[in-house]
C-alpha cells in the first residue's frame, strides 16, 4: 500500500449543461482526484486551500473517504476558488465563464510532514509555481510525479508550466491542451514533443473517445465506455487522473504494462463521474459497481484474431 499526495484546487463549481444548471456545488481538481483515488488501498492526502465560506460538510465528505485533509488550509474571511463552465450540446466542448482565484491567489502550500515521503505525487490543476513548490517540499523524490493542467494555465503561465513539466514523469492532458502546448495537430507528434520536454509518459485524454498512453515508441489506447447517461463531464479528467495514480500508488509498480492498467482504471472511474452533476456519482460509488464496469471494459476491448 503506497502513499499518494494530491495537490490541486478544492472549489465551488457552477455548471451549465444541456441537461440543467447547478449553483455553487463541491468541485475542484483535487476533490475529484481524491474521490477517485479513494477507490484504492492507499494512504492519501490533499494539499489545497479554501475560504471559511466552504462548508465543513464538504470537508467531511473527503475525510469520510479516508483522505487526510490536514493539508487543506482554511482562510479566515477568505473566499473559496470558484469556477463556472458551460457545456455545448455535444458535451465534448465547454467554455469557462468564470475563474475566480480568490484564496488561491495567495496560496503558500504546506505538505504535511507525514506525506513528504509520498510514493506518488499528483500535481492536479493549479498554478505551475505552486506545483513546483510542492515538488521542492518533498524530502524524498517520489517514485512517480504526475501532472495535470489546463488551458487556463497555458494561456497565463506557459513558461512556469514548462518548468514544472521538466520535473514530471507523466503528464495527463486532454487533446486540445496537448495541441496548444506543442503547436502540433497530430497527437503522436504532440506526445513526442511533450516527452522531449521531460515526462517519460504522456497520457492524452480524448473525452468520450478514450485515452492514449505514450512511452518512447509504444502506444496504448483505452476507449471510453459507451454510456447511456451523460449529464456533466466536469471533473472527468481529474477523476481519470485520480484513478490512474490511485492504481499506481496501490500497486507501487511503474512499469509500462502497469501504467496500461492504470489507464483502464482511470477510464473506468471517469465513466461514473459523468453520470451525475459534480461529485454526486463519485460519492455514492461502490466497489461492486466499479468491478462490474471493469468487466464491461474487458468485454468491450477483447478480441480474438489470430495473426497468420
Ligand atoms: P476537468 O473537468 O477534469 O477539467 O476539471 C474541472 C475541475 O477543475 C472543476 O471542478 C474546477 O473547479 C477545476 N478548475 C477549473 N479551472 C481551474 C483552474 N484554472 N485551475 C485549477 N482548477 C480548475
CSV table of N, CA, C and O in Angstrom, one decimal, residues 126-205:
chain,number,residue,atom,x,y,z
A,126,UNK,N,-3.5,23.5,-11.1
A,126,UNK,CA,-3.1,24.6,-10.2
A,126,UNK,C,-2.1,25.5,-10.8
A,126,UNK,O,-1.5,25.1,-11.8
A,127,UNK,N,-1.8,26.6,-10.2
A,127,UNK,CA,-0.7,27.5,-10.8
A,127,UNK,C,0.6,26.6,-10.8
A,127,UNK,O,1.0,26.0,-9.8
A,128,UNK,N,1.3,26.6,-11.9
A,128,UNK,CA,2.5,25.8,-12.0
A,128,UNK,C,3.6,26.1,-10.9
A,128,UNK,O,4.3,25.2,-10.5
A,129,UNK,N,3.7,27.4,-10.5
A,129,UNK,CA,4.6,27.7,-9.5
A,129,UNK,C,4.3,27.0,-8.2
A,129,UNK,O,5.2,26.6,-7.4
A,130,UNK,N,3.0,26.8,-7.9
A,130,UNK,CA,2.6,26.1,-6.7
A,130,UNK,C,2.9,24.6,-6.8
A,130,UNK,O,3.3,24.0,-5.9
A,131,UNK,N,2.7,24.1,-8.0
A,131,UNK,CA,3.0,22.7,-8.3
A,131,UNK,C,4.5,22.4,-8.1
A,131,UNK,O,4.9,21.5,-7.4
A,132,UNK,N,5.3,23.4,-8.5
A,132,UNK,CA,6.8,23.3,-8.4
A,132,UNK,C,7.2,23.4,-6.9
A,132,UNK,O,8.0,22.6,-6.4
A,133,UNK,N,6.6,24.3,-6.2
A,133,UNK,CA,6.8,24.5,-4.8
A,133,UNK,C,6.6,23.2,-4.0
A,133,UNK,O,7.3,22.8,-3.1
A,134,UNK,N,5.5,22.5,-4.4
A,134,UNK,CA,5.2,21.2,-3.7
A,134,UNK,C,6.3,20.2,-4.0
A,134,UNK,O,6.8,19.4,-3.1
A,135,UNK,N,6.8,20.1,-5.2
A,135,UNK,CA,7.8,19.1,-5.6
A,135,UNK,C,9.0,19.4,-4.7
A,135,UNK,O,9.7,18.5,-4.1
A,136,UNK,N,9.3,20.7,-4.5
A,136,UNK,CA,10.5,21.1,-3.7
A,136,UNK,C,10.4,20.8,-2.3
A,136,UNK,O,11.4,20.6,-1.6
A,137,UNK,N,9.2,20.6,-1.8
A,137,UNK,CA,9.0,20.3,-0.4
A,137,UNK,C,9.2,18.8,0.0
A,137,UNK,O,9.2,18.4,1.1
A,138,UNK,N,9.2,18.0,-1.1
A,138,UNK,CA,9.3,16.5,-0.8
A,138,UNK,C,10.7,16.2,-0.3
A,138,UNK,O,11.7,16.7,-0.9
A,139,UNK,N,10.7,15.4,0.8
A,139,UNK,CA,12.1,15.1,1.3
A,139,UNK,C,12.7,13.9,0.6
A,139,UNK,O,13.9,13.9,0.5
A,140,UNK,N,11.9,13.1,0.0
A,140,UNK,CA,12.4,12.0,-0.9
A,140,UNK,C,11.8,12.2,-2.2
A,140,UNK,O,10.6,12.5,-2.3
A,141,UNK,N,12.5,11.9,-3.3
A,141,UNK,CA,12.0,12.0,-4.6
A,141,UNK,C,10.9,10.9,-4.8
A,141,UNK,O,11.1,9.8,-4.6
A,142,UNK,N,9.6,11.3,-5.1
A,142,UNK,CA,8.6,10.3,-5.3
A,142,UNK,C,8.9,9.4,-6.4
A,142,UNK,O,9.7,9.8,-7.3
A,143,UNK,N,8.4,8.2,-6.3
A,143,UNK,CA,8.7,7.2,-7.4
A,143,UNK,C,8.0,7.7,-8.7
A,143,UNK,O,8.5,7.4,-9.8
A,144,UNK,N,7.0,8.4,-8.6
A,144,UNK,CA,6.3,8.9,-9.8
A,144,UNK,C,5.7,10.3,-9.5
A,144,UNK,O,5.0,10.5,-8.5
A,145,UNK,N,6.0,11.3,-10.3
A,145,UNK,CA,5.4,12.6,-10.2
A,145,UNK,C,4.5,12.8,-11.5
A,145,UNK,O,5.0,12.7,-12.6
A,146,UNK,N,3.2,12.9,-11.2
A,146,UNK,CA,2.2,13.1,-12.3
A,146,UNK,C,1.7,14.5,-12.3
A,146,UNK,O,1.5,15.1,-11.3
A,147,UNK,N,1.4,15.0,-13.5
A,147,UNK,CA,1.0,16.4,-13.6
A,147,UNK,C,-0.3,16.5,-14.5
A,147,UNK,O,-0.3,15.9,-15.6
A,148,UNK,N,-1.2,17.3,-14.0
A,148,UNK,CA,-2.4,17.6,-14.9
A,148,UNK,C,-2.5,19.1,-14.9
A,148,UNK,O,-2.1,19.8,-14.0
A,149,UNK,N,-2.9,19.7,-16.0
A,149,UNK,CA,-3.0,21.1,-16.1
A,149,UNK,C,-4.2,21.5,-17.0
A,149,UNK,O,-5.0,20.6,-17.4
A,150,UNK,N,-4.3,22.7,-17.4
A,150,UNK,CA,-5.5,23.2,-18.1
A,150,UNK,C,-5.1,24.4,-19.0
A,150,UNK,O,-4.1,25.1,-18.7
A,151,UNK,N,-6.0,24.6,-20.0
A,151,UNK,CA,-5.7,25.7,-20.9
A,151,UNK,C,-5.5,27.1,-20.2
A,151,UNK,O,-4.7,27.9,-20.6
A,152,UNK,N,-6.2,27.2,-19.1
A,152,UNK,CA,-6.1,28.5,-18.3
A,152,UNK,C,-4.6,28.8,-17.9
A,152,UNK,O,-4.2,29.9,-18.1
A,153,UNK,N,-3.9,27.8,-17.5
A,153,UNK,CA,-2.5,28.0,-17.1
A,153,UNK,C,-1.6,28.1,-18.3
A,153,UNK,O,-0.6,28.8,-18.3
A,154,UNK,N,-2.0,27.4,-19.4
A,154,UNK,CA,-1.2,27.6,-20.6
A,154,UNK,C,-1.3,29.0,-21.2
A,154,UNK,O,-0.4,29.6,-21.7
A,155,UNK,N,-2.5,29.6,-21.1
A,155,UNK,CA,-2.7,30.9,-21.6
A,155,UNK,C,-2.0,32.0,-20.7
A,155,UNK,O,-1.6,33.0,-21.2
A,156,UNK,N,-1.9,31.7,-19.4
A,156,UNK,CA,-1.4,32.7,-18.5
A,156,UNK,C,0.0,32.5,-17.9
A,156,UNK,O,0.6,33.5,-17.5
A,157,UNK,N,0.4,31.3,-17.9
A,157,UNK,CA,1.7,31.0,-17.2
A,157,UNK,C,2.5,29.9,-18.0
A,157,UNK,O,3.0,29.0,-17.3
A,158,UNK,N,2.6,30.0,-19.3
A,158,UNK,CA,3.3,29.0,-20.1
A,158,UNK,C,4.7,28.7,-19.7
A,158,UNK,O,5.1,27.6,-19.5
A,159,UNK,N,5.6,29.8,-19.5
A,159,UNK,CA,7.0,29.5,-19.1
A,159,UNK,C,7.1,28.7,-17.8
A,159,UNK,O,7.9,27.7,-17.7
A,160,UNK,N,6.3,29.1,-16.8
A,160,UNK,CA,6.3,28.4,-15.5
A,160,UNK,C,5.8,27.0,-15.7
A,160,UNK,O,6.3,26.0,-15.1
A,161,UNK,N,4.8,26.8,-16.5
A,161,UNK,CA,4.3,25.4,-16.8
A,161,UNK,C,5.3,24.5,-17.4
A,161,UNK,O,5.5,23.4,-17.0
A,162,UNK,N,6.1,25.1,-18.3
A,162,UNK,CA,7.1,24.3,-19.0
A,162,UNK,C,8.2,23.9,-18.0
A,162,UNK,O,8.8,22.8,-18.1
A,163,UNK,N,8.5,24.8,-17.0
A,163,UNK,CA,9.5,24.4,-16.0
A,163,UNK,C,9.0,23.3,-15.1
A,163,UNK,O,9.8,22.3,-14.9
A,164,UNK,N,7.7,23.3,-14.7
A,164,UNK,CA,7.3,22.2,-13.9
A,164,UNK,C,7.2,20.9,-14.7
A,164,UNK,O,7.5,19.8,-14.2
A,165,UNK,N,6.8,21.0,-15.9
A,165,UNK,CA,6.7,19.8,-16.8
A,165,UNK,C,8.1,19.1,-16.8
A,165,UNK,O,8.1,17.9,-16.9
A,166,UNK,N,9.1,19.9,-16.8
A,166,UNK,CA,10.5,19.3,-16.9
A,166,UNK,C,10.8,18.4,-15.7
A,166,UNK,O,11.6,17.5,-15.8
A,167,UNK,N,10.1,18.6,-14.6
A,167,UNK,CA,10.3,17.8,-13.4
A,167,UNK,C,9.3,16.6,-13.2
A,167,UNK,O,9.3,16.0,-12.2
A,168,UNK,N,8.5,16.3,-14.2
A,168,UNK,CA,7.5,15.3,-14.0
A,168,UNK,C,7.8,14.1,-14.8
A,168,UNK,O,8.5,14.1,-15.8
A,169,UNK,N,7.2,13.0,-14.4
A,169,UNK,CA,7.4,11.7,-15.0
A,169,UNK,C,6.3,11.4,-16.0
A,169,UNK,O,6.4,10.7,-17.0
A,170,UNK,N,5.1,11.8,-15.7
A,170,UNK,CA,3.9,11.6,-16.5
A,170,UNK,C,3.0,12.8,-16.5
A,170,UNK,O,2.8,13.4,-15.5
A,171,UNK,N,2.5,13.1,-17.7
A,171,UNK,CA,1.5,14.2,-17.8
A,171,UNK,C,0.2,13.7,-18.3
A,171,UNK,O,0.2,12.8,-19.2
A,172,UNK,N,-0.9,14.2,-17.7
A,172,UNK,CA,-2.2,13.8,-18.3
A,172,UNK,C,-2.9,15.1,-18.7
A,172,UNK,O,-3.2,15.9,-17.9
A,173,UNK,N,-3.1,15.2,-20.0
A,173,UNK,CA,-3.8,16.4,-20.5
A,173,UNK,C,-4.8,16.0,-21.6
A,173,UNK,O,-4.7,14.9,-22.1
A,174,UNK,N,-5.7,16.9,-21.9
A,174,UNK,CA,-6.6,16.5,-23.0
A,174,UNK,C,-6.1,16.9,-24.4
A,174,UNK,O,-5.0,17.5,-24.5
A,175,UNK,N,-6.7,16.4,-25.4
A,175,UNK,CA,-6.2,16.5,-26.8
A,175,UNK,C,-6.0,18.0,-27.2
A,175,UNK,O,-4.9,18.4,-27.7
A,176,UNK,N,-7.0,18.8,-26.8
A,176,UNK,CA,-6.9,20.2,-27.2
A,176,UNK,C,-5.7,20.9,-26.5
A,176,UNK,O,-5.0,21.7,-27.1
A,177,UNK,N,-5.5,20.5,-25.2
A,177,UNK,CA,-4.4,21.1,-24.5
A,177,UNK,C,-3.0,20.6,-25.0
A,177,UNK,O,-2.1,21.4,-25.0
A,178,UNK,N,-3.0,19.3,-25.4
A,178,UNK,CA,-1.7,18.8,-26.0
A,178,UNK,C,-1.4,19.6,-27.2
A,178,UNK,O,-0.2,19.9,-27.5
A,179,UNK,N,-2.4,19.9,-28.0
A,179,UNK,CA,-2.1,20.7,-29.3
A,179,UNK,C,-1.7,22.1,-28.9
A,179,UNK,O,-0.8,22.6,-29.5
A,180,UNK,N,-2.3,22.7,-27.9
A,180,UNK,CA,-2.0,24.0,-27.5
A,180,UNK,C,-0.5,24.1,-27.0
A,180,UNK,O,0.2,25.0,-27.3
A,181,UNK,N,-0.2,23.1,-26.2
A,181,UNK,CA,1.2,23.0,-25.6
A,181,UNK,C,2.3,22.9,-26.6
A,181,UNK,O,3.4,23.4,-26.4
A,182,UNK,N,2.0,22.2,-27.7
A,182,UNK,CA,3.1,21.8,-28.7
A,182,UNK,C,2.9,22.5,-30.0
A,182,UNK,O,3.8,22.3,-30.9
A,183,UNK,N,1.8,23.1,-30.3
A,183,UNK,CA,1.5,23.6,-31.7
A,183,UNK,C,1.6,22.5,-32.7
A,183,UNK,O,2.0,22.7,-33.9
A,184,UNK,N,1.2,21.3,-32.3
A,184,UNK,CA,1.2,20.1,-33.3
A,184,UNK,C,-0.3,19.6,-33.3
A,184,UNK,O,-0.9,19.4,-32.3
A,185,UNK,N,-0.8,19.4,-34.5
A,185,UNK,CA,-2.1,18.9,-34.6
A,185,UNK,C,-2.1,17.4,-34.4
A,185,UNK,O,-3.0,16.8,-33.6
A,186,UNK,N,-1.1,16.7,-34.9
A,186,UNK,CA,-1.0,15.2,-34.7
A,186,UNK,C,-0.7,14.9,-33.2
A,186,UNK,O,0.2,15.5,-32.7
A,187,UNK,N,-1.6,14.1,-32.6
A,187,UNK,CA,-1.3,13.8,-31.2
A,187,UNK,C,-0.1,12.9,-31.0
A,187,UNK,O,0.6,13.0,-30.0
A,188,UNK,N,0.3,12.2,-32.1
A,188,UNK,CA,1.5,11.4,-32.0
A,188,UNK,C,2.7,12.4,-31.9
A,188,UNK,O,3.6,12.2,-31.0
A,189,UNK,N,2.7,13.4,-32.8
A,189,UNK,CA,3.8,14.3,-32.8
A,189,UNK,C,3.8,15.2,-31.5
A,189,UNK,O,4.8,15.5,-30.9
A,190,UNK,N,2.6,15.5,-31.0
A,190,UNK,CA,2.4,16.3,-29.8
A,190,UNK,C,3.0,15.5,-28.6
A,190,UNK,O,3.8,16.0,-27.8
A,191,UNK,N,2.7,14.2,-28.6
A,191,UNK,CA,3.2,13.4,-27.5
A,191,UNK,C,4.7,13.3,-27.5
A,191,UNK,O,5.4,13.3,-26.5
A,192,UNK,N,5.3,13.2,-28.7
A,192,UNK,CA,6.8,13.1,-28.8
A,192,UNK,C,7.4,14.4,-28.3
A,192,UNK,O,8.4,14.4,-27.6
A,193,UNK,N,6.8,15.6,-28.7
A,193,UNK,CA,7.3,16.9,-28.3
A,193,UNK,C,7.2,17.0,-26.7
A,193,UNK,O,8.1,17.5,-26.1
A,194,UNK,N,6.1,16.5,-26.2
A,194,UNK,CA,6.0,16.6,-24.7
A,194,UNK,C,7.0,15.7,-24.0
A,194,UNK,O,7.6,16.1,-23.0
A,195,UNK,N,7.2,14.5,-24.6
A,195,UNK,CA,8.3,13.6,-24.0
A,195,UNK,C,9.6,14.3,-24.0
A,195,UNK,O,10.4,14.2,-23.1
A,196,UNK,N,9.9,15.1,-25.1
A,196,UNK,CA,11.2,15.8,-25.1
A,196,UNK,C,11.2,16.9,-24.1
A,196,UNK,O,12.3,17.4,-23.8
A,197,UNK,N,10.1,17.4,-23.6
A,197,UNK,CA,10.1,18.4,-22.5
A,197,UNK,C,10.4,17.9,-21.2
A,197,UNK,O,10.6,18.6,-20.2
A,198,UNK,N,10.3,16.5,-21.0
A,198,UNK,CA,10.6,15.9,-19.7
A,198,UNK,C,9.9,14.6,-19.4
A,198,UNK,O,10.6,13.6,-19.1
A,199,UNK,N,8.6,14.6,-19.4
A,199,UNK,CA,7.9,13.4,-18.9
A,199,UNK,C,8.2,12.2,-19.8
A,199,UNK,O,8.1,12.3,-21.1
A,200,UNK,N,8.4,11.0,-19.2
A,200,UNK,CA,8.7,9.8,-19.9
A,200,UNK,C,7.4,9.3,-20.5
A,200,UNK,O,7.3,8.6,-21.5
A,201,UNK,N,6.3,9.5,-19.8
A,201,UNK,CA,5.0,9.0,-20.2
A,201,UNK,C,4.0,10.2,-20.5
A,201,UNK,O,4.1,11.2,-19.7
A,202,UNK,N,3.2,10.1,-21.5
A,202,UNK,CA,2.3,11.1,-21.8
A,202,UNK,C,0.9,10.4,-22.0
A,202,UNK,O,0.8,9.5,-22.7
A,203,UNK,N,-0.1,10.9,-21.2
A,203,UNK,CA,-1.4,10.4,-21.4
A,203,UNK,C,-2.3,11.6,-22.0
A,203,UNK,O,-2.3,12.7,-21.5
A,204,UNK,N,-2.9,11.3,-23.1
A,204,UNK,CA,-3.7,12.3,-23.8
A,204,UNK,C,-5.2,11.8,-23.7
A,204,UNK,O,-5.5,10.7,-24.2
A,205,UNK,N,-6.0,12.6,-23.0
A,205,UNK,CA,-7.4,12.2,-22.8
A,205,UNK,C,-8.2,12.8,-23.9
A,205,UNK,O,-8.1,14.0,-24.3
